[in-house]
């Protein structure tokens, strides 16, 4: 495992040169909090203890370094995405009359609540934030009055200059991630510069860094020891290899000379490395340009499984799938590899849903642990494209497994909102005015433990209420008025208010075949269950409050008062 090799190197460096300052911390830049947690455990196991180690992300570490080296740099940039979003909300309406903004003006037509404008400004702020990191030359040109690479979107330079001007008018520092790197490098290059930098720095296992990040780390390397610990799947230079699909596109687009074979002009090395390693290839080319001392730590791979065969081919930059040049040698060609019938080193599972994927994963992990007693859950990491999408299924499958099938697990790299049910429920309460208030959505809000405590409910009471809700056929919608917001007829049936009225009528009148005000009473609620019904009525009142309160425009102070009312009415926190 490449990360294991890097970890061993890291441990050896820390052992050889321990920090002499008792107040100093080892600074190790990592790609994600999940990797930081794994590395903490590995360092603790290797050394017996892991302390005085900080694991910042690259962006936050570099910004802190900027503030330590350059004068006037705030702890938080005035050009962060949140701040830019609100400034763009103010600036964009004043610029829409200009011809360059015609596309945006058409998009924002019929936007009475300015919801589309807020979403658009958030997207633009995110794009500008990426420009600051990956296209600082564009930003510098725009601030000088140019329009580099803005032919298709001529409004972008104009909007950026307005944003910079607005920031200056508010008296906020002009520093951002686009204009700080050159100043930072120059400041570190001055011999008499006083720079508060860590004793040394490790950059561990990060798959790729922008060019200006590397330049900043290179400048820091002139003052302190900076160790870039990079995973590289191939021991030979593969910066020039091109995959066959790209060669085919080039043949169609650029060349029409009969008999031209571009495959003879370009190297394609290993096909997997050429087609799926473009990001790593470009990053390694950038690292080569630094001309920094290198330590190679490649480990040979035994060809004892299909996976190890593929890894060995990539390591040696071989393509064993290429057919031999002469048909006579085909039968004895070296690319044919016998495989064991029980080889399961690479498996593909076709699943019909994300839930089924997680179920299959759980079964496969149990089989692996049963087959290999030395393997433990802490040795396994599962990668997925979107953690938030899979998190509920992981909790359902892994969290509810019986004791003999339980696998300890944790879900990393989620935002605070995704990790905290209270934050999720709070945001859903504030968004009820734009929700259909389906049964599943509303009951999920009520099931949050802090909400159950506020309304004096336990799990037995909640399940009773859920049974009543199903029996009176509540489906969606608060009432007829709320349904009319969806351009539907204003009908009460199967809404929350209608179902509550059926329960109240049934409690008051008992089981009856006669209608009361056009409502069929639901007679199952009786006796002391009136208290439970009253709690449901209080919760429906909370839904009504949220539906009406969190709409329209209010001052910040008014919004704050409404939020505090919601917190008081909806939650009873624990210690």
XYZ file of C-alpha atoms in Angstrom:
575
model
C 0.000 0.000 0.000
C 1.517 3.295 -1.131
C 0.215 5.234 1.867
C 1.770 2.676 4.209
C 5.151 3.261 2.592
C 4.768 7.031 2.950
C 3.655 6.582 6.554
C 6.763 4.535 7.355
C 8.960 7.238 5.829
C 7.150 9.885 7.848
C 7.623 7.952 11.096
C 11.338 7.496 10.354
C 11.831 11.215 9.688
C 10.047 12.167 12.912
C 12.119 9.654 14.897
C 15.430 10.790 13.429
C 14.839 14.498 13.972
C 12.492 15.086 16.932
C 11.450 18.672 17.554
C 13.605 20.429 20.131
C 11.095 23.175 20.925
C 8.620 21.801 23.531
C 5.911 24.167 22.254
C 6.344 23.306 18.573
C 3.974 21.118 16.595
C 4.561 18.879 13.641
C 2.622 20.300 10.684
C 1.284 17.616 8.328
C -0.887 18.776 5.421
C -3.471 16.161 4.421
C -6.164 15.885 1.802
C -9.136 15.234 4.085
C -10.117 14.808 7.764
C -10.536 11.087 7.085
C -6.898 10.728 6.076
C -5.860 12.766 9.128
C -7.723 10.377 11.428
C -6.115 7.328 9.795
C -2.668 8.884 10.012
C -3.132 9.736 13.715
C -3.918 6.103 14.498
C -1.004 4.810 12.423
C 1.480 7.220 14.018
C 0.226 6.324 17.481
C 0.631 2.624 16.758
C 4.116 3.077 15.294
C 5.461 5.334 18.062
C 3.316 4.430 21.039
C 1.883 7.942 21.171
C 0.937 10.681 18.690
C 0.877 14.157 20.212
C 1.764 17.744 19.247
C 0.754 17.101 15.645
C -1.478 19.414 13.632
C -3.236 18.196 10.476
C -4.432 21.310 8.597
C -5.829 21.307 5.085
C -3.587 22.986 2.473
C -5.794 26.047 1.919
C -6.214 26.866 5.621
C -2.521 26.287 6.367
C -1.333 28.530 3.544
C -3.757 31.309 4.504
C -2.452 31.190 8.072
C 1.096 31.331 6.700
C 0.152 34.347 4.587
C -1.190 36.165 7.650
C 2.022 35.396 9.563
C 4.330 36.631 6.798
C 2.426 39.503 5.154
C 1.173 42.581 6.944
C -2.521 43.414 6.971
C -3.776 39.939 6.064
C -6.951 39.113 8.041
C -7.656 35.720 9.560
C -10.554 35.312 7.110
C -10.490 36.548 3.537
C -12.974 39.180 2.413
C -13.173 37.145 -0.814
C -14.402 33.908 0.710
C -17.409 32.355 -1.016
C -19.993 33.411 1.584
C -18.885 37.042 1.613
C -18.721 37.205 -2.194
C -22.225 35.750 -2.469
C -23.810 38.555 -0.432
C -21.798 41.260 -2.165
C -22.851 39.877 -5.547
C -26.479 39.930 -4.373
C -26.056 43.673 -3.924
C -24.027 44.354 -7.067
C -25.687 42.184 -9.697
C -29.026 44.084 -9.984
C -27.125 47.328 -10.665
C -25.265 45.768 -13.613
C -28.002 43.825 -15.386
C -28.817 46.744 -17.699
C -25.397 46.486 -19.368
C -25.409 44.516 -22.661
C -22.757 42.069 -21.394
C -25.259 40.864 -18.763
C -28.076 40.080 -21.203
C -27.913 36.310 -20.544
C -28.092 36.808 -16.782
C -30.955 39.261 -17.135
C -32.989 36.721 -19.105
C -32.254 34.041 -16.529
C -33.403 36.249 -13.643
C -36.692 37.172 -15.294
C -39.673 36.295 -13.091
C -37.758 36.030 -9.822
C -39.979 37.812 -7.260
C -38.402 36.304 -4.159
C -34.848 36.640 -5.500
C -34.274 32.931 -4.888
C -32.831 32.442 -8.366
C -30.614 35.471 -7.852
C -29.258 34.070 -4.586
C -28.561 30.679 -6.179
C -26.891 32.344 -9.163
C -24.708 34.532 -6.944
C -23.666 31.468 -4.964
C -22.630 29.686 -8.163
C -20.741 32.729 -9.445
C -18.965 33.097 -6.084
C -17.916 29.448 -6.276
C -16.560 29.966 -9.803
C -14.639 33.079 -8.740
C -13.207 31.149 -5.790
C -11.907 28.478 -8.176
C -10.438 31.154 -10.438
C -8.516 32.541 -7.451
C -6.854 29.151 -6.968
C -6.470 27.768 -10.486
C -6.569 30.886 -12.720
C -4.881 33.702 -10.765
C -3.494 35.090 -14.033
C -7.049 35.727 -15.233
C -7.911 37.535 -12.002
C -4.773 39.684 -12.218
C -5.564 40.612 -15.829
C -9.192 41.477 -14.983
C -8.119 43.743 -12.133
C -5.893 45.609 -14.617
C -8.857 46.192 -16.922
C -8.342 43.245 -19.261
C -10.730 40.477 -20.302
C -8.494 37.403 -20.547
C -10.391 34.197 -21.448
C -13.762 35.932 -21.020
C -14.910 35.934 -24.639
C -17.782 33.528 -23.951
C -18.746 35.212 -20.643
C -17.917 38.926 -21.045
C -19.765 39.819 -17.839
C -17.279 38.047 -15.589
C -14.432 40.643 -15.663
C -16.936 43.481 -15.171
C -18.557 41.772 -12.207
C -15.197 40.915 -10.648
C -13.964 44.514 -10.884
C -17.194 45.708 -9.296
C -16.685 43.157 -6.519
C -13.129 44.374 -5.873
C -14.310 47.992 -5.822
C -17.138 47.192 -3.414
C -14.716 45.393 -1.088
C -12.421 48.441 -1.071
C -15.358 50.781 -0.372
C -16.201 48.705 2.701
C -12.671 49.174 3.999
C -11.839 45.480 3.790
C -8.334 44.229 2.866
C -7.702 43.601 -0.810
C -5.894 40.316 -0.142
C -7.213 37.155 -1.741
C -5.735 33.827 -2.799
C -5.050 35.148 -6.287
C -2.806 38.089 -5.371
C -1.130 36.764 -2.227
C 1.079 34.021 -3.623
C 3.480 36.298 -5.512
C 3.727 38.679 -2.545
C 4.266 35.727 -0.214
C 7.061 34.299 -2.360
C 8.749 37.704 -2.599
C 8.506 38.252 1.151
C 10.089 34.871 1.884
C 12.855 35.619 -0.601
C 14.034 38.660 1.369
C 16.920 37.800 3.660
C 15.818 40.111 6.480
C 12.184 39.006 6.379
C 10.758 37.886 9.712
C 8.588 34.887 8.936
C 6.668 32.899 11.540
C 6.841 29.471 9.941
C 6.679 25.977 11.440
C 9.917 24.176 12.202
C 9.222 21.774 9.353
C 6.328 20.733 7.176
C 5.101 17.431 5.740
C 2.665 17.288 2.798
C 1.259 13.780 3.023
C -0.425 11.811 0.251
C -2.206 14.727 -1.463
C -3.122 13.639 -4.989
C -2.687 17.079 -6.589
C -2.002 20.713 -5.668
C -2.457 23.859 -7.801
C 0.652 25.381 -9.314
C 0.668 28.439 -7.044
C 0.393 26.206 -3.956
C 3.528 24.367 -5.088
C 5.342 27.655 -5.670
C 4.453 28.800 -2.158
C 5.663 25.516 -0.648
C 8.855 25.756 -2.712
C 9.476 29.248 -1.340
C 8.889 27.985 2.196
C 11.395 25.224 1.454
C 14.104 27.881 1.238
C 13.510 28.640 4.940
C 12.371 25.341 6.478
C 12.339 21.645 5.633
C 9.325 20.833 3.458
C 8.729 17.168 2.657
C 6.296 16.424 -0.184
C 5.291 12.803 0.273
C 3.685 11.868 -3.035
C 2.181 8.586 -4.200
C 3.342 7.555 -7.655
C 2.044 4.310 -9.200
C 4.864 4.055 -11.760
C 8.637 3.976 -11.179
C 9.380 5.380 -14.667
C 8.639 8.792 -16.131
C 5.142 8.751 -17.586
C 4.484 12.442 -18.131
C 4.225 12.071 -21.928
C 1.960 9.038 -22.268
C -1.392 9.466 -24.056
C -4.289 7.038 -24.055
C -5.573 5.467 -27.273
C -8.892 7.339 -27.207
C -7.094 10.691 -27.207
C -4.818 9.531 -30.034
C -7.898 8.557 -32.039
C -9.470 11.988 -31.475
C -6.257 13.678 -32.545
C -6.181 11.556 -35.706
C -9.678 12.650 -36.673
C -9.194 16.305 -35.761
C -5.654 17.218 -36.783
C -4.334 14.809 -39.387
C -5.647 13.685 -42.737
C -2.426 12.427 -44.320
C -3.023 8.920 -45.661
C -1.146 6.235 -43.805
C -0.329 8.410 -40.791
C -0.223 6.347 -37.591
C -0.118 8.608 -34.567
C 0.468 5.663 -32.258
C 4.036 5.597 -33.587
C 4.524 9.250 -32.569
C 3.132 9.087 -29.044
C 3.795 6.833 -26.087
C 0.766 5.245 -24.458
C 2.551 3.069 -21.888
C 0.030 1.321 -19.686
C -3.551 1.891 -20.920
C -5.073 2.245 -17.435
C -2.421 4.736 -16.390
C -2.820 6.703 -19.617
C -6.622 6.920 -19.498
C -7.277 7.287 -15.749
C -4.098 8.979 -14.518
C -4.274 12.357 -16.249
C -4.511 14.367 -13.013
C -1.610 12.515 -11.408
C 0.443 12.797 -14.588
C 0.076 16.578 -14.731
C 0.860 16.876 -11.015
C 4.053 14.856 -11.356
C 5.137 17.065 -14.261
C 4.684 20.111 -12.008
C 6.745 18.443 -9.292
C 9.521 17.702 -11.777
C 9.719 21.396 -12.600
C 10.519 22.187 -8.945
C 13.870 20.364 -9.365
C 13.759 19.338 -5.722
C 15.785 16.416 -4.297
C 13.898 13.144 -4.613
C 13.796 9.947 -2.555
C 12.340 6.969 -4.400
C 10.631 4.297 -2.304
C 9.065 1.982 -4.849
C 8.183 -1.530 -3.709
C 8.096 -4.443 -6.139
C 4.770 -6.242 -6.473
C 4.547 -10.037 -6.508
C 2.438 -11.228 -9.417
C 0.246 -13.603 -7.409
C -3.226 -12.239 -8.272
C -5.035 -10.297 -10.949
C -4.832 -7.094 -8.915
C -1.105 -7.510 -8.334
C -0.564 -8.256 -12.026
C -2.242 -4.970 -12.937
C -0.318 -3.052 -10.274
C 2.970 -4.563 -11.430
C 2.207 -3.627 -15.057
C 1.493 -0.045 -14.027
C 4.606 0.074 -11.857
C 6.772 -1.132 -14.781
C 4.858 0.937 -17.396
C 3.968 -2.179 -19.365
C 0.997 -2.993 -21.571
C 0.662 -6.757 -21.476
C -2.599 -6.570 -23.417
C -0.883 -5.523 -26.669
C -0.869 -8.303 -29.217
C 2.507 -9.556 -30.481
C 3.758 -8.170 -33.761
C 3.883 -11.563 -35.508
C 0.905 -13.951 -35.621
C 3.267 -16.912 -35.215
C 4.168 -15.908 -31.667
C 0.580 -15.273 -30.590
C 0.077 -18.603 -28.823
C 3.182 -18.123 -26.711
C 2.893 -14.385 -26.216
C 3.908 -13.082 -22.807
C 0.702 -11.079 -22.309
C -1.329 -14.173 -21.460
C -1.464 -14.725 -17.712
C -3.073 -17.762 -16.049
C -5.336 -16.860 -13.146
C -6.486 -18.976 -10.231
C -10.131 -19.970 -10.352
C -10.702 -18.546 -6.873
C -8.979 -15.206 -7.575
C -11.232 -12.471 -6.130
C -8.678 -9.684 -5.920
C -10.778 -7.546 -8.316
C -14.556 -7.773 -8.190
C -17.351 -5.854 -9.883
C -20.846 -5.949 -8.368
C -23.892 -4.724 -10.265
C -26.487 -3.357 -7.811
C -29.896 -1.845 -8.475
C -29.677 0.872 -5.789
C -27.326 2.609 -3.374
C -28.879 0.638 -0.502
C -28.124 -2.638 -2.241
C -24.537 -1.482 -2.833
C -24.062 -0.977 0.904
C -25.662 -4.358 1.689
C -23.308 -6.120 -0.722
C -20.374 -4.213 0.763
C -21.350 -5.356 4.269
C -21.539 -8.992 3.172
C -18.200 -8.809 1.354
C -16.445 -7.264 4.365
C -17.795 -9.988 6.645
C -16.447 -12.608 4.236
C -13.045 -10.898 4.149
C -12.800 -10.753 7.949
C -13.806 -14.418 8.202
C -11.192 -15.447 5.630
C -8.345 -13.344 7.090
C -8.196 -13.198 10.910
C -5.367 -10.622 10.748
C -7.638 -8.143 8.975
C -9.546 -5.669 11.167
C -12.081 -2.898 10.398
C -9.451 -0.214 10.979
C -7.543 -1.601 7.961
C -10.446 -0.915 5.570
C -11.384 2.338 3.877
C -14.350 2.570 1.510
C -14.339 5.301 -1.150
C -17.467 6.730 -2.733
C -18.267 9.708 -4.989
C -20.749 11.396 -2.628
C -20.569 10.570 1.074
C -23.788 12.444 1.901
C -25.808 10.289 -0.531
C -24.619 7.018 0.975
C -24.494 8.075 4.652
C -28.141 7.168 5.514
C -27.786 3.730 3.919
C -24.487 3.094 5.699
C -26.074 3.980 9.044
C -29.078 1.762 8.293
C -27.104 -1.315 7.182
C -23.986 -1.134 9.355
C -25.628 0.502 12.360
C -28.566 -1.942 12.648
C -26.618 -5.167 12.085
C -26.997 -7.777 14.875
C -24.130 -8.354 17.262
C -22.571 -11.287 15.422
C -22.611 -9.311 12.132
C -21.769 -5.860 13.503
C -18.752 -4.074 11.986
C -17.442 -0.936 13.760
C -17.532 1.976 11.324
C -17.339 5.741 11.039
C -18.331 8.116 8.232
C -15.757 10.806 7.433
C -15.503 13.885 5.236
C -19.042 15.134 5.766
C -19.959 18.733 6.470
C -21.264 19.744 9.894
C -24.760 20.001 8.427
C -24.583 16.459 7.049
C -23.222 15.018 10.294
C -25.608 16.741 12.692
C -29.308 15.746 12.624
C -30.192 18.886 14.609
C -28.754 21.174 11.933
C -30.496 19.227 9.184
C -33.842 19.352 10.970
C -33.466 23.067 11.716
C -32.868 23.902 8.060
C -35.821 21.718 7.059
C -38.074 23.537 9.545
C -37.094 26.878 7.987
C -37.762 25.500 4.478
C -41.248 24.097 5.192
C -42.876 26.951 3.286
C -41.411 25.491 0.082
C -42.098 21.868 1.044
C -45.081 19.655 0.242
C -45.012 18.455 3.880
C -45.330 14.803 3.014
C -45.884 12.269 5.805
C -42.312 10.970 5.629
C -40.786 14.481 5.749
C -42.860 15.622 8.731
C -42.447 12.435 10.746
C -38.682 12.557 10.215
C -38.708 16.029 11.792
C -40.756 14.825 14.745
C -38.521 11.774 15.238
C -35.415 13.883 16.028
C -34.718 13.156 19.730
C -34.542 16.831 20.737
C -37.941 17.452 19.091
C -39.497 14.419 20.795
C -38.262 15.731 24.154
C -39.740 19.182 23.501
C -43.193 17.684 22.927
C -42.876 15.182 25.756
C -42.904 12.116 23.514
C -41.086 8.815 23.811
C -40.604 6.146 21.147
C -43.808 4.346 22.110
C -45.803 7.578 21.812
C -44.174 8.390 18.480
C -45.060 4.977 17.041
C -48.645 5.434 18.259
C -48.902 8.795 16.503
C -47.425 7.340 13.333
C -50.087 4.621 13.430
C -52.860 7.210 13.792
C -51.426 9.294 10.942
C -51.485 6.243 8.675
C -55.030 5.291 9.764
C -56.548 8.731 8.989
C -54.777 8.707 5.588
C -52.692 11.876 5.949
C -50.630 12.140 2.783
C -49.260 15.610 2.192
C -49.955 19.325 2.608
C -50.623 21.328 5.762
C -54.083 22.502 4.701
C -55.961 23.711 1.637
C -54.246 27.129 1.632
C -50.800 25.598 1.718
C -51.694 23.267 -1.143
C -52.861 26.186 -3.257
C -49.254 27.460 -3.260
C -48.494 24.564 -5.627
C -51.100 25.773 -8.178
C -53.450 22.971 -7.142
C -57.122 23.134 -6.097
C -57.580 24.155 -2.448
C -58.820 20.840 -1.001
C -58.501 19.729 2.628
C -58.697 15.946 2.291
C -55.639 13.936 3.367
C -53.859 17.026 4.717
C -52.382 17.364 8.208
C -55.133 19.698 9.423
C -57.841 17.417 8.006
C -56.344 14.339 9.659
C -56.006 16.150 12.982
C -59.666 17.236 12.796
C -60.697 13.604 12.200
C -58.812 12.521 15.328
C -60.262 15.343 17.449
C -63.791 14.649 16.190
C -63.366 10.945 16.937
C -62.181 11.666 20.480
C -65.112 14.030 21.102
C -67.848 11.964 19.436
C -66.459 8.433 19.584
C -66.789 5.919 16.778
C -69.666 7.040 14.608
C -70.882 6.476 11.099
C -72.233 10.032 10.935
C -70.196 12.885 9.504
C -69.338 15.918 11.587
C -69.013 19.064 9.436
C -68.260 16.809 6.485
C -65.578 14.898 8.407
C -65.666 11.193 9.280
C -64.583 10.917 12.966
C -61.664 8.617 13.745
C -62.778 6.819 16.894
C -59.599 5.013 17.941
C -58.392 7.938 20.098
C -59.940 7.707 23.534
C -59.371 8.142 27.263
C -55.914 9.165 28.388
C -54.715 9.187 24.804
C -56.095 12.724 24.588
C -52.753 13.956 25.995
C -50.899 12.252 23.147
C -53.305 13.770 20.617
C -52.743 17.197 22.138
C -48.996 16.854 21.577
C -49.608 16.059 17.916
C -51.837 19.148 17.692
C -49.010 21.250 19.192
C -46.597 19.872 16.612
C -48.992 20.705 13.759
C -49.201 24.232 15.208
C -45.395 24.386 14.943
C -45.640 23.375 11.277
C -48.184 26.156 10.724
C -45.871 28.662 12.410
C -42.903 27.645 10.250
C -44.968 27.714 7.058
C -46.075 31.310 7.624
C -43.080 32.778 9.492
C -40.201 31.834 7.217
C -41.458 33.599 4.101
C -40.986 37.029 2.621
C -38.455 39.677 3.607
C -37.508 40.770 7.131
C -34.710 42.632 8.815
C -31.836 40.621 10.293
C -33.127 41.358 13.789
C -36.600 40.079 12.885
C -35.124 36.904 11.386
C -33.081 36.393 14.556
C -36.208 36.648 16.709
C -38.021 34.105 14.519
C -35.073 31.700 14.676
C -34.979 31.937 18.460
C -38.729 31.267 18.576
C -38.224 28.175 16.425
C -35.391 26.922 18.630
C -37.527 27.421 21.732
C -40.636 25.772 20.294
C -38.981 22.860 18.472
C -36.055 21.642 20.588
C -35.236 20.587 24.121
C -31.484 19.989 24.103
C -29.547 17.547 26.229
C -26.490 18.446 28.265
